[in-house]
mmCIF file of C-alpha atoms in Angstrom:
data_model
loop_
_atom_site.group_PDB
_atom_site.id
_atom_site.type_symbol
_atom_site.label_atom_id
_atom_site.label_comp_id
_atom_site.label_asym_id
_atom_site.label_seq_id
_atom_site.Cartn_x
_atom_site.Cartn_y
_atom_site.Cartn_z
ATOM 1 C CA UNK D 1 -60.170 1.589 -56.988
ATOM 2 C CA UNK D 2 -60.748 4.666 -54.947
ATOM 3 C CA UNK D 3 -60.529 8.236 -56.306
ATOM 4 C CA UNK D 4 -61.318 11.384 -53.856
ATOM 5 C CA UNK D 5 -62.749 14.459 -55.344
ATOM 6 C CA UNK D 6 -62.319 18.065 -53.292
ATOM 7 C CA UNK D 7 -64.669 20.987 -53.543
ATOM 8 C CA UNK D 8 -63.809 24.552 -52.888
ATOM 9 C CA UNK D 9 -66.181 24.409 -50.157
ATOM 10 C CA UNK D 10 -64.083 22.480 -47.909
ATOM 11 C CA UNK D 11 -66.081 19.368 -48.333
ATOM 12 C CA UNK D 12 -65.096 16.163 -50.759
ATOM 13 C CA UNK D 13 -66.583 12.707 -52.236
ATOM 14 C CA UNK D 14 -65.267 9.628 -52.010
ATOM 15 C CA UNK D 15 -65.703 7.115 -55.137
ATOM 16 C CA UNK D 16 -64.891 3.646 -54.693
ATOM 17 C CA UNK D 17 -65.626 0.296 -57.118
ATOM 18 C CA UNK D 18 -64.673 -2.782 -56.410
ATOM 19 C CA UNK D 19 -65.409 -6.374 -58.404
ATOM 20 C CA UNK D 20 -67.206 -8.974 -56.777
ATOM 21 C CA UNK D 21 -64.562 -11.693 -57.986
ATOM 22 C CA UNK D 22 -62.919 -10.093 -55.288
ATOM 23 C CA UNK D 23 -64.894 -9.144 -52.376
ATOM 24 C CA UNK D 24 -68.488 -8.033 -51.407
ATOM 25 C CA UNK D 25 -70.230 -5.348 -50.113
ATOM 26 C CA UNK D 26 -69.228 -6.074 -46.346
ATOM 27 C CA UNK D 27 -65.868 -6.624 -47.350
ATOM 28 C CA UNK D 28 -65.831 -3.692 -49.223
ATOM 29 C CA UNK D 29 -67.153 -1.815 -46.368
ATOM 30 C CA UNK D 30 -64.683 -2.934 -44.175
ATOM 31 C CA UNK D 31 -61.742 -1.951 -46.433
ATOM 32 C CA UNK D 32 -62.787 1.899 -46.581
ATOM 33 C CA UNK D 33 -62.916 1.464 -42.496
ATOM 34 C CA UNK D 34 -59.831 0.492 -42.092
ATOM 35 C CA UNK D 35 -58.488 3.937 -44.270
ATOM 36 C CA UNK D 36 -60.634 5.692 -42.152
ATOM 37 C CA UNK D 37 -59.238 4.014 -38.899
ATOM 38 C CA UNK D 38 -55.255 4.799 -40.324
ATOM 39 C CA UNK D 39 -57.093 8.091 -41.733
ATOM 40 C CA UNK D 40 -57.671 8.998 -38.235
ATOM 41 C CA UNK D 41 -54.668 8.222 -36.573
ATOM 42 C CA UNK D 42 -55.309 4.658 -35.076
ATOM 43 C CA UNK D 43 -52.169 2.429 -35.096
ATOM 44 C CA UNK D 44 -53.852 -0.429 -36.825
ATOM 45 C CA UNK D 45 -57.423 -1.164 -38.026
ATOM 46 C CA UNK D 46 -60.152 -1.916 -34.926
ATOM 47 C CA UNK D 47 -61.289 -5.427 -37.091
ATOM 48 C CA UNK D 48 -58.528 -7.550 -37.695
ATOM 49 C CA UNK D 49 -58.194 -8.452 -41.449
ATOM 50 C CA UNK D 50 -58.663 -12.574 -41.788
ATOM 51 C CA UNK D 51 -57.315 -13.742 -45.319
ATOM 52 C CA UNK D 52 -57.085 -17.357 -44.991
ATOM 53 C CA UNK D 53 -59.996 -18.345 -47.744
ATOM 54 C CA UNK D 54 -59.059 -21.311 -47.665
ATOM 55 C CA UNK D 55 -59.431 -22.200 -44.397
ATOM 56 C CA UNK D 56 -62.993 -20.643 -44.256
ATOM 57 C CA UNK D 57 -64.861 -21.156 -47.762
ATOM 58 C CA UNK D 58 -65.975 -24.160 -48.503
ATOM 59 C CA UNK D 59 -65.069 -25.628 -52.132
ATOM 60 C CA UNK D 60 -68.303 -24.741 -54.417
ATOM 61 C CA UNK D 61 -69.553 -26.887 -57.231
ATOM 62 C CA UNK D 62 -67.394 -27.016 -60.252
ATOM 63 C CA UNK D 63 -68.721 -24.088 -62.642
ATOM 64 C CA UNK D 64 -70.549 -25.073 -66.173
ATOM 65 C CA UNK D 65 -68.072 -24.430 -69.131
ATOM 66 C CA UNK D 66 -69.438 -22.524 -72.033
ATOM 67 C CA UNK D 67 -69.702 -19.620 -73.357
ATOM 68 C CA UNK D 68 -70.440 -16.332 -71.707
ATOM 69 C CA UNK D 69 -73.986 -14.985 -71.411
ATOM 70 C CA UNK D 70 -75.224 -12.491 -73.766
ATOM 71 C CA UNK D 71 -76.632 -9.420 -72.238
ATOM 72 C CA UNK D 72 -79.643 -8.080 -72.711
ATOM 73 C CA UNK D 73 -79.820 -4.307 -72.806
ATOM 74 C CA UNK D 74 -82.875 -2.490 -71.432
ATOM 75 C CA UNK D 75 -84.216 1.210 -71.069
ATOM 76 C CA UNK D 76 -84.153 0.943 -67.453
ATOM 77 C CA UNK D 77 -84.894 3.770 -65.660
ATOM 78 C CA UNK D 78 -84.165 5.524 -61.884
ATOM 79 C CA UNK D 79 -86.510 6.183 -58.744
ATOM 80 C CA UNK D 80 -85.825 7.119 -55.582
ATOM 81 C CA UNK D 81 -88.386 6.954 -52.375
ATOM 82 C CA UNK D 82 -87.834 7.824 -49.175
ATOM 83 C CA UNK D 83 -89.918 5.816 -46.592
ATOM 84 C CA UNK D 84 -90.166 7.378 -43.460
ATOM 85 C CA UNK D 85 -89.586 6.200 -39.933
ATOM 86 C CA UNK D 86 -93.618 6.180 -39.374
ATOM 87 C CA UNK D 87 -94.171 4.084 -42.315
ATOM 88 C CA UNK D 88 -91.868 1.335 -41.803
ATOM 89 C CA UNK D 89 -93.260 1.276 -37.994
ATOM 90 C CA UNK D 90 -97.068 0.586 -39.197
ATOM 91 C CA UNK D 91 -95.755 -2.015 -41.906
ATOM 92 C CA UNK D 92 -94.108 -3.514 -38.966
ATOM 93 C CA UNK D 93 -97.185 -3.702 -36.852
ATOM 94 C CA UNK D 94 -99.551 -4.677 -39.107
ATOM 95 C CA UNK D 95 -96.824 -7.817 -39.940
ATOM 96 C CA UNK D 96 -96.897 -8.013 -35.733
ATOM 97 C CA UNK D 97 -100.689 -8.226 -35.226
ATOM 98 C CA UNK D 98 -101.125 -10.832 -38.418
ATOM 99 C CA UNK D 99 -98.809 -13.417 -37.378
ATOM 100 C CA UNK D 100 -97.267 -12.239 -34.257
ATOM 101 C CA UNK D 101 -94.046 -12.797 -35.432
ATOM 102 C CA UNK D 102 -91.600 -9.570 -36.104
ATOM 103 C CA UNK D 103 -89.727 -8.413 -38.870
ATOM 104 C CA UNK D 104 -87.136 -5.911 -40.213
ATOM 105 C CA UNK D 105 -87.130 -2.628 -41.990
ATOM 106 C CA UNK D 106 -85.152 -4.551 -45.135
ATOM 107 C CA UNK D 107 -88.288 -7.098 -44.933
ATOM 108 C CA UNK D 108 -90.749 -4.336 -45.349
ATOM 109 C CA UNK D 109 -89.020 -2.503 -47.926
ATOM 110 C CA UNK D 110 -88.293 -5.337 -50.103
ATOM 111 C CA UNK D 111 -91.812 -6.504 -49.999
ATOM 112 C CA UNK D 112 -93.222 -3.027 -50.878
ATOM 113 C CA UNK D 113 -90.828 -2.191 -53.612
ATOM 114 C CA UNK D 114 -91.520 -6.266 -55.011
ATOM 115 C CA UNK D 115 -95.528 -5.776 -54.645
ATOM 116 C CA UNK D 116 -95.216 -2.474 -56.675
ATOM 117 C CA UNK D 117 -92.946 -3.394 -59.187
ATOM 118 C CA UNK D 118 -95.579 -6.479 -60.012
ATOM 119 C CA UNK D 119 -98.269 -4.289 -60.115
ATOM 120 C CA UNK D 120 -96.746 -1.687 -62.630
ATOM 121 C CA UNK D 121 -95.523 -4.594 -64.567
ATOM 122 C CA UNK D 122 -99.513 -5.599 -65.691
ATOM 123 C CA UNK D 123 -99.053 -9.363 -66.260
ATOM 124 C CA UNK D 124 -101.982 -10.705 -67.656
ATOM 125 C CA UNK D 125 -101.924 -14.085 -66.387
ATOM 126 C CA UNK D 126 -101.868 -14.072 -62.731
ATOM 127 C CA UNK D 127 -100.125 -17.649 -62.542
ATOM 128 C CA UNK D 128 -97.321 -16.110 -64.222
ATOM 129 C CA UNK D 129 -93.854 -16.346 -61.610
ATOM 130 C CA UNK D 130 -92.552 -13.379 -60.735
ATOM 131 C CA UNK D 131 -89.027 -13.833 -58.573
ATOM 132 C CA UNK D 132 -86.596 -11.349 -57.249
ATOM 133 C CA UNK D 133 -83.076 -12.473 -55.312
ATOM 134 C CA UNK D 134 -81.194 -10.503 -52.790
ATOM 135 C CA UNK D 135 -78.042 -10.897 -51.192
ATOM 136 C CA UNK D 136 -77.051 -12.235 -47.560
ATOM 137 C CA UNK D 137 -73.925 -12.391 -45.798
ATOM 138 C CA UNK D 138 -73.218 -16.024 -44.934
ATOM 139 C CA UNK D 139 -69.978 -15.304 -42.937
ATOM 140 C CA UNK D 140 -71.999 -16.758 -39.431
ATOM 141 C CA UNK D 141 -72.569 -20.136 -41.950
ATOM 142 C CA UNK D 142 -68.495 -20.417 -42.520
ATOM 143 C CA UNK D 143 -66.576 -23.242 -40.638
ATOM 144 C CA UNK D 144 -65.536 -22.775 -37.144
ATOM 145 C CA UNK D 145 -69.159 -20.861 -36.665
ATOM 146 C CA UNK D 146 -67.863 -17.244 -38.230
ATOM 147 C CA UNK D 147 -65.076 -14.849 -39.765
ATOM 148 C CA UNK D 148 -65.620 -11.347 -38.302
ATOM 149 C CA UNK D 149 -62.675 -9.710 -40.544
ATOM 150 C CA UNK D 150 -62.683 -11.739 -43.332
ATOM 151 C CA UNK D 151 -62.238 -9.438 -46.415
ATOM 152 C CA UNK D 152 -63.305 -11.538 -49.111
ATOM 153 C CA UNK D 153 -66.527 -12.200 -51.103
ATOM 154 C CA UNK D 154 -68.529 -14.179 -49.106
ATOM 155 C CA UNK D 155 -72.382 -13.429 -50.098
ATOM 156 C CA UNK D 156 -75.028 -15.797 -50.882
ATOM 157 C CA UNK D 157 -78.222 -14.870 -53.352
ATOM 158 C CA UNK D 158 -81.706 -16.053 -51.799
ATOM 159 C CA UNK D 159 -84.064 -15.943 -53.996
ATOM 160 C CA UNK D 160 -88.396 -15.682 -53.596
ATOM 161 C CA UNK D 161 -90.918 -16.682 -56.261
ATOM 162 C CA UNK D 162 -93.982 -16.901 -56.350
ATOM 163 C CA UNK D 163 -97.507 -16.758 -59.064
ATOM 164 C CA UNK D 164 -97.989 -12.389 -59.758
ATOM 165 C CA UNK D 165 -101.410 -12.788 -58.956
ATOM 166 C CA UNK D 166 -100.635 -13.935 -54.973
ATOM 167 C CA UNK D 167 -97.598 -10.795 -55.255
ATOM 168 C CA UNK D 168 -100.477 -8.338 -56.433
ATOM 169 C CA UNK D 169 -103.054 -9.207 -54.181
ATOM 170 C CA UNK D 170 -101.419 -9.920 -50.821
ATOM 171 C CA UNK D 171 -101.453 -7.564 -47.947
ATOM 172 C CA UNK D 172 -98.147 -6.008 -46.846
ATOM 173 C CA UNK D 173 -98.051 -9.253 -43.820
ATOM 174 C CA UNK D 174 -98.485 -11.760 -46.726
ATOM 175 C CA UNK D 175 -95.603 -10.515 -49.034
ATOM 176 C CA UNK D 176 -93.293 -9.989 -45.999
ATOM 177 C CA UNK D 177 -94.469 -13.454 -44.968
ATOM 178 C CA UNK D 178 -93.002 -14.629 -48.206
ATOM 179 C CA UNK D 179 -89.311 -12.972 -47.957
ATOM 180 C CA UNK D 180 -89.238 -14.201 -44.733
ATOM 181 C CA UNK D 181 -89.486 -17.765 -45.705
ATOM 182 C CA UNK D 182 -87.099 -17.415 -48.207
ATOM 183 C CA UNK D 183 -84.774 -15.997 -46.188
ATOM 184 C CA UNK D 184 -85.396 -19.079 -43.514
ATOM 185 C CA UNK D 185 -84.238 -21.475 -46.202
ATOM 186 C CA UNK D 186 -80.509 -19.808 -46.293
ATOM 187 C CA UNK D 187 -78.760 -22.223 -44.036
ATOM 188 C CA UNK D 188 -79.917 -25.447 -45.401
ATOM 189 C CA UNK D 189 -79.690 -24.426 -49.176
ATOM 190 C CA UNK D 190 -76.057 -22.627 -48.024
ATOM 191 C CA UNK D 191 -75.068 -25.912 -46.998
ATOM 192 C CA UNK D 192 -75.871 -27.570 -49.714
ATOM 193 C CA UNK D 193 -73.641 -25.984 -51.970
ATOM 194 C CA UNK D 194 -70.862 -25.707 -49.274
ATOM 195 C CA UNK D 195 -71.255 -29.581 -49.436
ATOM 196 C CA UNK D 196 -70.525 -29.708 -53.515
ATOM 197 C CA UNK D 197 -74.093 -30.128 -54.418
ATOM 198 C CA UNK D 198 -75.369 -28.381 -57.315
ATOM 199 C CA UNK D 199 -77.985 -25.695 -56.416
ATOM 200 C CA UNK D 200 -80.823 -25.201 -58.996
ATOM 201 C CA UNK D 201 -80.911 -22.189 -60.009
ATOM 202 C CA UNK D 202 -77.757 -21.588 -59.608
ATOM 203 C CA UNK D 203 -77.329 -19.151 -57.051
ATOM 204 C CA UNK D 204 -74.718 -17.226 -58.324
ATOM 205 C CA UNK D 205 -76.147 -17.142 -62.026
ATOM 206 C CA UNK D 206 -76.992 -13.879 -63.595
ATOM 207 C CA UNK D 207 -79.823 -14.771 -65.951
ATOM 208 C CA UNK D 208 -79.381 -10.521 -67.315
ATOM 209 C CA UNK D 209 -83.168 -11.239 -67.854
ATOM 210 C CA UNK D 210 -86.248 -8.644 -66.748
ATOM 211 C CA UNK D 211 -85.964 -10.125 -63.497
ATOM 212 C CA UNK D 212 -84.578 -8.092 -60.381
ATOM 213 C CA UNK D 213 -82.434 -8.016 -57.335
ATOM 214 C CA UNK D 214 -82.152 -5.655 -53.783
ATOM 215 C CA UNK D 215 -79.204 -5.149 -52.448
ATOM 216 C CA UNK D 216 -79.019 -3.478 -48.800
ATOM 217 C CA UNK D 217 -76.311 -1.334 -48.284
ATOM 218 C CA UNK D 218 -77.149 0.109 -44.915
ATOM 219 C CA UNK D 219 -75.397 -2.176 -43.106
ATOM 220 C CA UNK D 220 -71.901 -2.598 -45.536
ATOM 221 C CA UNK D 221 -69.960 -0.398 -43.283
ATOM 222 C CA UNK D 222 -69.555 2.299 -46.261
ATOM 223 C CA UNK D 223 -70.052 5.403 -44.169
ATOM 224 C CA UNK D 224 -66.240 5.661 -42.953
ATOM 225 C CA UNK D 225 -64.975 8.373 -40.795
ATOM 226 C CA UNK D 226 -62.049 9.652 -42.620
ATOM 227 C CA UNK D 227 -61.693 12.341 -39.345
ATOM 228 C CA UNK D 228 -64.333 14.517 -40.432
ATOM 229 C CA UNK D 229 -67.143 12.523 -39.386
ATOM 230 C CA UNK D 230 -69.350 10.240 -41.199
ATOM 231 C CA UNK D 231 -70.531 11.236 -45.012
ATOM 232 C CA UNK D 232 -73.959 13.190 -45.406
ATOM 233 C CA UNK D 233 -75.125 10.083 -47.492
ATOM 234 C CA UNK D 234 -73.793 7.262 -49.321
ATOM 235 C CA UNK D 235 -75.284 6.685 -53.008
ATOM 236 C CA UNK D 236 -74.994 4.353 -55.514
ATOM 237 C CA UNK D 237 -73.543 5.987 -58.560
ATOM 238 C CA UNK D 238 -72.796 3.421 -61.325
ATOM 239 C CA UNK D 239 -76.187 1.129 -62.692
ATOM 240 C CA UNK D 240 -75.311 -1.331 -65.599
ATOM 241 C CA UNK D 241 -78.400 -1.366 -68.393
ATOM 242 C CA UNK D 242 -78.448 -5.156 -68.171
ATOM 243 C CA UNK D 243 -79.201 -5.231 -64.532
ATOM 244 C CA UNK D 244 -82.430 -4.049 -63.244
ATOM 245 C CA UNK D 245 -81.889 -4.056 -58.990
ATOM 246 C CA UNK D 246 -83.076 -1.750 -55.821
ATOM 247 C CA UNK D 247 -80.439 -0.457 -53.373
ATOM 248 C CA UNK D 248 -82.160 -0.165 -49.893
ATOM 249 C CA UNK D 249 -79.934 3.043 -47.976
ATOM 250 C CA UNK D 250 -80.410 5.707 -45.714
ATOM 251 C CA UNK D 251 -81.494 9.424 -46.702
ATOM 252 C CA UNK D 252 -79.346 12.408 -46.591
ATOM 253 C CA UNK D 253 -78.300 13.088 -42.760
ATOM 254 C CA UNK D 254 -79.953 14.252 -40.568
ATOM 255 C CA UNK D 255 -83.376 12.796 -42.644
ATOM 256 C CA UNK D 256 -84.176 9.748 -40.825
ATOM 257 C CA UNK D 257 -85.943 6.405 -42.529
ATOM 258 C CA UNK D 258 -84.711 4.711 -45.719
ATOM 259 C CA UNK D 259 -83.986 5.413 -49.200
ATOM 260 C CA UNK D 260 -84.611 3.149 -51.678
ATOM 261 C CA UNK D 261 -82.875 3.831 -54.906
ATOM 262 C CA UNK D 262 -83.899 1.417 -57.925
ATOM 263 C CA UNK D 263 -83.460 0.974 -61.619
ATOM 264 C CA UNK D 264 -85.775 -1.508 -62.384
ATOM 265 C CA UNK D 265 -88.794 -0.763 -64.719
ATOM 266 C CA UNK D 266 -88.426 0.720 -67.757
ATOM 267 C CA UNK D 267 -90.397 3.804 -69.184
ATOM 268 C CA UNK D 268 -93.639 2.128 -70.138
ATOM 269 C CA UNK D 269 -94.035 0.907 -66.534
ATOM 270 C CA UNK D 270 -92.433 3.803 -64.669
ATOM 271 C CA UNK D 271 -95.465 5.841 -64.057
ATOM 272 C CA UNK D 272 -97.639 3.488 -62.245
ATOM 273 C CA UNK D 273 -94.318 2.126 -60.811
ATOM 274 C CA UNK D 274 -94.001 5.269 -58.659
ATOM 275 C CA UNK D 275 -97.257 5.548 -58.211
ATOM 276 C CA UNK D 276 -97.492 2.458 -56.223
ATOM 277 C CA UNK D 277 -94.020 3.209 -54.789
ATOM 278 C CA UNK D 278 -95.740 6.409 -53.198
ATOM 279 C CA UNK D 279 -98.880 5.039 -52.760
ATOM 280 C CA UNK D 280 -96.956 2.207 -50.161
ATOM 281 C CA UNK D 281 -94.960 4.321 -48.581
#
């Protein structure tokens, strides 16, 4: 669903929502393009739309019958930090000169915002687990080695754990180190479950606990030229109280760095939240 709002000023805001039964953030992304790409006059969209599913998804483990989770309602509340082009540059080097191996910006965001969410939280026992999951595309996994076009909902959750203790007291390098490795484990654990084997956890189970998840948006495609140009920002606009999660975008234009907007903590561990969430970035 898509609804357009004007303002007297000339300038307007698009809304869109979209279920995940259907199709994901990339797919999403490339929906709203193609409008733009009609929008603007082009006689058919620049990516071709691919809907053969079947020919490209793999058939998943059956799912568990039962009832429905219950969910779990909390007092979650919002922050937004900016982290500038300077910061994500040192986090970067400092990752560079410990292992001299290279990362991304998403890799240094997601292991600030995970090291100061931990750190607000207070745990007392430092073996206590502490995971977070974030989403990957895993169109370039697909048979016949990719589906540039395909529409549909094609994501796959990678989750990181590890004891609070090693989360509060690692240096930025060691906490990247550690969503790095769980990102290296994609393709074999994809496979897996392309293969009918039953992944545990469950990849695509939402345990609606106190638990978390990041979401990157700033590569979904979502800035569409309608023929004005592209939007001054793109925001998330709709957070559900039984799902605590980070969106990793970009700042209003012409700001450069990242935004980070999250609703993860809830009162009684917002204040140190953001002070750690400033204090890193």
């Amino acid at each position: 669903m898509m609804q357009v709002t004007e303002f007297t000023c000339g300038g307007f805001v698009v809304g869109l929502t979209s279920s995940h039964t259907m199709t994901d953030g990339l797919g999403a992304g490339q929906f709203i393009n193609a409008i733009g790409d009609y929008a603007r006059g082009l006689p058919k969209p620049r990516v071709t739309p691919i809907w053969s599913r079947d020919e490209l998804i793999p058939n998943p483990p059956k799912l568990l019958s039962g009832p429905l989770p219950t969910p779990r309602i909390f007092q979650l509340r919002r922050l937004t930090v900016d982290l500038s082009v300077d910061s994500i540059a040192d986090a970067k080097s400092q990752f560079l000169q410990a292992t001299g191996r290279r990362c991304s910006t998403f890799d240094v965001a997601v292991a600030r915002l995970w090291q100061a969410r931990t750190r607000s939280l207070r745990l007392a026992d430092p073996s206590t687990r502490v995971s977070l999951g974030f989403f990957a595309d895993a169109r370039h996994l697909l048979r016949g080695g990719g589906a540039a076009g395909f529409y549909g909902n094609c994501f796959y959750t990678v989750t990181v754990s590890a004891e609070s203790g090693a989360v509060v007291g690692a240096d930025t390098a060691g906490v990247v180190a550690m969503i790095r490795d769980a990102k290296a484990r994609l393709p074999a654990e994809f496979a897996r479950w392309a293969a009918g084997e039953r992944v545990e956890p469950d990849p695509y189970d939402l345990s609606f606990s106190y638990e978390w998840f990041v979401s990157d948006w700033t590569r979904l495609g979502l800035d569409a030229d309608y023929g004005w140009g592209t939007p001054s920002q793109v925001i998330s606009f709709a957070f559900l109280p039984f799902m605590a999660k980070a969106i990793i975008g970009a700042p209003p234009a012409p700001k450069a760095g990242v935004r980070i907007m999250t609703q993860c903590v809830e009162e009684v561990n917002l204040p140190e939240f953001r002070d750690e969430m400033e204090a890193a970035f």
